[in-house]
Amino acid sequence: MTAYIDHYSIGIEGDPERDPHPYIRLWTAALGLMLDDAAKYWLEKPLRLGGQPEDGEEAFNDVLSCGPMLRQCCEWLEWEPEWVSWRFVRWCESLGNC
């Protein structure tokens, strides 16, 4: 589920399967899926044709700008959305395909 987070070492950890609180599992999974979508969008950047909206673009833009979707997930997890956004940006920069 959170393959990009673990595999690409964005630096955000959490195991929704092991947390005893259902709402934590829900929001961890939601954040993981959003980060997966954003990461996939970034990784496929060289393959995209210009001018057409793509899957993952909304998630990517939200994570980059520390937008409302990221803030909502982080609020429930008691995580700092600015930190999550910062880690994601650093991960993108580390790939060097800007």
JSON list of C-alpha atoms in Angstrom, two decimals:
[
{"chain": "A", "resi": 1, "resn": "MET", "atom": "CA", "xyz": [0.00, 0.00, 0.00]},
{"chain": "A", "resi": 2, "resn": "THR", "atom": "CA", "xyz": [2.71, 2.52, 0.86]},
{"chain": "A", "resi": 3, "resn": "ALA", "atom": "CA", "xyz": [5.37, 1.17, -1.46]},
{"chain": "A", "resi": 4, "resn": "TYR", "atom": "CA", "xyz": [6.69, 4.57, -2.53]},
{"chain": "A", "resi": 5, "resn": "ILE", "atom": "CA", "xyz": [7.00, 5.75, 1.06]},
{"chain": "A", "resi": 6, "resn": "ASP", "atom": "CA", "xyz": [9.02, 2.71, 2.13]},
{"chain": "A", "resi": 7, "resn": "HIS", "atom": "CA", "xyz": [10.86, 2.00, -1.09]},
{"chain": "A", "resi": 8, "resn": "TYR", "atom": "CA", "xyz": [11.95, 5.53, -1.88]},
{"chain": "A", "resi": 9, "resn": "SER", "atom": "CA", "xyz": [12.74, 6.47, 1.71]},
{"chain": "A", "resi": 10, "resn": "ILE", "atom": "CA", "xyz": [10.65, 9.59, 1.91]},
{"chain": "A", "resi": 11, "resn": "GLY", "atom": "CA", "xyz": [11.16, 9.15, 5.63]},
{"chain": "A", "resi": 12, "resn": "ILE", "atom": "CA", "xyz": [7.60, 8.78, 6.81]},
{"chain": "A", "resi": 13, "resn": "GLU", "atom": "CA", "xyz": [6.94, 5.65, 8.76]},
{"chain": "A", "resi": 14, "resn": "GLY", "atom": "CA", "xyz": [3.76, 4.12, 10.02]},
{"chain": "A", "resi": 15, "resn": "ASP", "atom": "CA", "xyz": [2.23, 0.70, 9.94]},
{"chain": "A", "resi": 16, "resn": "PRO", "atom": "CA", "xyz": [-1.54, 0.98, 9.69]},
{"chain": "A", "resi": 17, "resn": "GLU", "atom": "CA", "xyz": [-1.91, -2.79, 10.13]},
{"chain": "A", "resi": 18, "resn": "ARG", "atom": "CA", "xyz": [-0.38, -2.76, 13.61]},
{"chain": "A", "resi": 19, "resn": "ASP", "atom": "CA", "xyz": [-1.97, 0.33, 15.17]},
{"chain": "A", "resi": 20, "resn": "PRO", "atom": "CA", "xyz": [-4.82, -0.56, 17.53]},
{"chain": "A", "resi": 21, "resn": "HIS", "atom": "CA", "xyz": [-6.92, 2.51, 16.77]},
{"chain": "A", "resi": 22, "resn": "PRO", "atom": "CA", "xyz": [-9.10, 2.17, 13.66]},
{"chain": "A", "resi": 23, "resn": "TYR", "atom": "CA", "xyz": [-9.05, 5.90, 12.90]},
{"chain": "A", "resi": 24, "resn": "ILE", "atom": "CA", "xyz": [-5.23, 5.90, 12.96]},
{"chain": "A", "resi": 25, "resn": "ARG", "atom": "CA", "xyz": [-5.20, 2.99, 10.52]},
{"chain": "A", "resi": 26, "resn": "LEU", "atom": "CA", "xyz": [-7.64, 4.87, 8.29]},
{"chain": "A", "resi": 27, "resn": "TRP", "atom": "CA", "xyz": [-5.71, 8.16, 8.21]},
{"chain": "A", "resi": 28, "resn": "THR", "atom": "CA", "xyz": [-2.33, 6.44, 7.89]},
{"chain": "A", "resi": 29, "resn": "ALA", "atom": "CA", "xyz": [-3.66, 4.53, 4.89]},
{"chain": "A", "resi": 30, "resn": "ALA", "atom": "CA", "xyz": [-5.19, 7.69, 3.40]},
{"chain": "A", "resi": 31, "resn": "LEU", "atom": "CA", "xyz": [-1.92, 9.60, 3.78]},
{"chain": "A", "resi": 32, "resn": "GLY", "atom": "CA", "xyz": [0.02, 6.68, 2.34]},
{"chain": "A", "resi": 33, "resn": "LEU", "atom": "CA", "xyz": [-2.22, 6.52, -0.72]},
{"chain": "A", "resi": 34, "resn": "MET", "atom": "CA", "xyz": [-1.99, 10.26, -1.25]},
{"chain": "A", "resi": 35, "resn": "LEU", "atom": "CA", "xyz": [1.82, 10.14, -1.03]},
{"chain": "A", "resi": 36, "resn": "ASP", "atom": "CA", "xyz": [1.88, 7.15, -3.37]},
{"chain": "A", "resi": 37, "resn": "ASP", "atom": "CA", "xyz": [-0.19, 9.07, -5.93]},
{"chain": "A", "resi": 38, "resn": "ALA", "atom": "CA", "xyz": [2.03, 12.15, -5.57]},
{"chain": "A", "resi": 39, "resn": "ALA", "atom": "CA", "xyz": [5.22, 10.08, -5.87]},
{"chain": "A", "resi": 40, "resn": "LYS", "atom": "CA", "xyz": [3.94, 8.21, -8.91]},
{"chain": "A", "resi": 41, "resn": "TYR", "atom": "CA", "xyz": [3.03, 11.51, -10.56]},
{"chain": "A", "resi": 42, "resn": "TRP", "atom": "CA", "xyz": [6.56, 12.81, -9.92]},
{"chain": "A", "resi": 43, "resn": "LEU", "atom": "CA", "xyz": [8.24, 9.62, -11.12]},
{"chain": "A", "resi": 44, "resn": "GLU", "atom": "CA", "xyz": [6.25, 9.64, -14.36]},
{"chain": "A", "resi": 45, "resn": "LYS", "atom": "CA", "xyz": [7.00, 13.32, -15.03]},
{"chain": "A", "resi": 46, "resn": "PRO", "atom": "CA", "xyz": [9.38, 12.61, -17.93]},
{"chain": "A", "resi": 47, "resn": "LEU", "atom": "CA", "xyz": [6.73, 10.44, -19.63]},
{"chain": "A", "resi": 48, "resn": "ARG", "atom": "CA", "xyz": [3.81, 12.91, -19.48]},
{"chain": "A", "resi": 49, "resn": "LEU", "atom": "CA", "xyz": [2.58, 14.94, -22.41]},
{"chain": "A", "resi": 50, "resn": "GLY", "atom": "CA", "xyz": [2.10, 18.61, -21.57]},
{"chain": "A", "resi": 51, "resn": "GLY", "atom": "CA", "xyz": [-1.24, 20.27, -21.05]},
{"chain": "A", "resi": 52, "resn": "GLN", "atom": "CA", "xyz": [-3.37, 17.34, -19.90]},
{"chain": "A", "resi": 53, "resn": "PRO", "atom": "CA", "xyz": [-4.38, 16.77, -16.27]},
{"chain": "A", "resi": 54, "resn": "GLU", "atom": "CA", "xyz": [-2.97, 13.51, -14.98]},
{"chain": "A", "resi": 55, "resn": "ASP", "atom": "CA", "xyz": [-3.84, 11.13, -12.20]},
{"chain": "A", "resi": 56, "resn": "GLY", "atom": "CA", "xyz": [-1.93, 12.13, -9.12]},
{"chain": "A", "resi": 57, "resn": "GLU", "atom": "CA", "xyz": [-1.51, 15.77, -10.07]},
{"chain": "A", "resi": 58, "resn": "GLU", "atom": "CA", "xyz": [-3.94, 16.95, -7.40]},
{"chain": "A", "resi": 59, "resn": "ALA", "atom": "CA", "xyz": [-2.22, 14.86, -4.73]},
{"chain": "A", "resi": 60, "resn": "PHE", "atom": "CA", "xyz": [1.21, 16.05, -5.87]},
{"chain": "A", "resi": 61, "resn": "ASN", "atom": "CA", "xyz": [0.20, 19.71, -5.79]},
{"chain": "A", "resi": 62, "resn": "ASP", "atom": "CA", "xyz": [-1.47, 19.31, -2.41]},
{"chain": "A", "resi": 63, "resn": "VAL", "atom": "CA", "xyz": [1.56, 17.65, -0.82]},
{"chain": "A", "resi": 64, "resn": "LEU", "atom": "CA", "xyz": [3.93, 20.21, -2.34]},
{"chain": "A", "resi": 65, "resn": "SER", "atom": "CA", "xyz": [1.88, 23.18, -1.12]},
{"chain": "A", "resi": 66, "resn": "CYS", "atom": "CA", "xyz": [0.99, 21.61, 2.23]},
{"chain": "A", "resi": 67, "resn": "GLY", "atom": "CA", "xyz": [-2.62, 21.82, 1.13]},
{"chain": "A", "resi": 68, "resn": "PRO", "atom": "CA", "xyz": [-5.92, 20.89, 2.75]},
{"chain": "A", "resi": 69, "resn": "MET", "atom": "CA", "xyz": [-5.83, 17.15, 1.99]},
{"chain": "A", "resi": 70, "resn": "LEU", "atom": "CA", "xyz": [-2.40, 16.76, 3.58]},
{"chain": "A", "resi": 71, "resn": "ARG", "atom": "CA", "xyz": [-3.39, 18.91, 6.54]},
{"chain": "A", "resi": 72, "resn": "GLN", "atom": "CA", "xyz": [-6.54, 16.85, 7.14]},
{"chain": "A", "resi": 73, "resn": "CYS", "atom": "CA", "xyz": [-4.64, 13.55, 7.19]},
{"chain": "A", "resi": 74, "resn": "CYS", "atom": "CA", "xyz": [-1.89, 14.94, 9.40]},
{"chain": "A", "resi": 75, "resn": "GLU", "atom": "CA", "xyz": [-4.34, 16.51, 11.82]},
{"chain": "A", "resi": 76, "resn": "TRP", "atom": "CA", "xyz": [-5.83, 13.11, 12.64]},
{"chain": "A", "resi": 77, "resn": "LEU", "atom": "CA", "xyz": [-2.39, 11.57, 12.98]},
{"chain": "A", "resi": 78, "resn": "GLU", "atom": "CA", "xyz": [-1.04, 14.46, 15.06]},
{"chain": "A", "resi": 79, "resn": "TRP", "atom": "CA", "xyz": [1.79, 14.90, 12.57]},
{"chain": "A", "resi": 80, "resn": "GLU", "atom": "CA", "xyz": [3.15, 18.20, 11.30]},
{"chain": "A", "resi": 81, "resn": "PRO", "atom": "CA", "xyz": [1.98, 18.61, 7.68]},
{"chain": "A", "resi": 82, "resn": "GLU", "atom": "CA", "xyz": [4.84, 21.02, 6.98]},
{"chain": "A", "resi": 83, "resn": "TRP", "atom": "CA", "xyz": [7.32, 18.30, 7.91]},
{"chain": "A", "resi": 84, "resn": "VAL", "atom": "CA", "xyz": [5.61, 15.72, 5.67]},
{"chain": "A", "resi": 85, "resn": "SER", "atom": "CA", "xyz": [5.60, 18.22, 2.78]},
{"chain": "A", "resi": 86, "resn": "TRP", "atom": "CA", "xyz": [9.26, 19.12, 3.42]},
{"chain": "A", "resi": 87, "resn": "ARG", "atom": "CA", "xyz": [10.29, 15.44, 3.43]},
{"chain": "A", "resi": 88, "resn": "PHE", "atom": "CA", "xyz": [8.42, 14.84, 0.17]},
{"chain": "A", "resi": 89, "resn": "VAL", "atom": "CA", "xyz": [10.05, 17.85, -1.49]},
{"chain": "A", "resi": 90, "resn": "ARG", "atom": "CA", "xyz": [13.50, 16.67, -0.36]},
{"chain": "A", "resi": 91, "resn": "TRP", "atom": "CA", "xyz": [12.75, 13.21, -1.79]},
{"chain": "A", "resi": 92, "resn": "CYS", "atom": "CA", "xyz": [11.72, 14.74, -5.13]},
{"chain": "A", "resi": 93, "resn": "GLU", "atom": "CA", "xyz": [14.87, 16.86, -5.21]},
{"chain": "A", "resi": 94, "resn": "SER", "atom": "CA", "xyz": [17.02, 13.82, -4.44]},
{"chain": "A", "resi": 95, "resn": "LEU", "atom": "CA", "xyz": [15.84, 12.19, -7.66]},
{"chain": "A", "resi": 96, "resn": "GLY", "atom": "CA", "xyz": [17.10, 15.12, -9.68]},
{"chain": "A", "resi": 97, "resn": "ASN", "atom": "CA", "xyz": [14.49, 14.97, -12.45]},
{"chain": "A", "resi": 98, "resn": "CYS", "atom": "CA", "xyz": [13.20, 18.50, -11.88]}
]
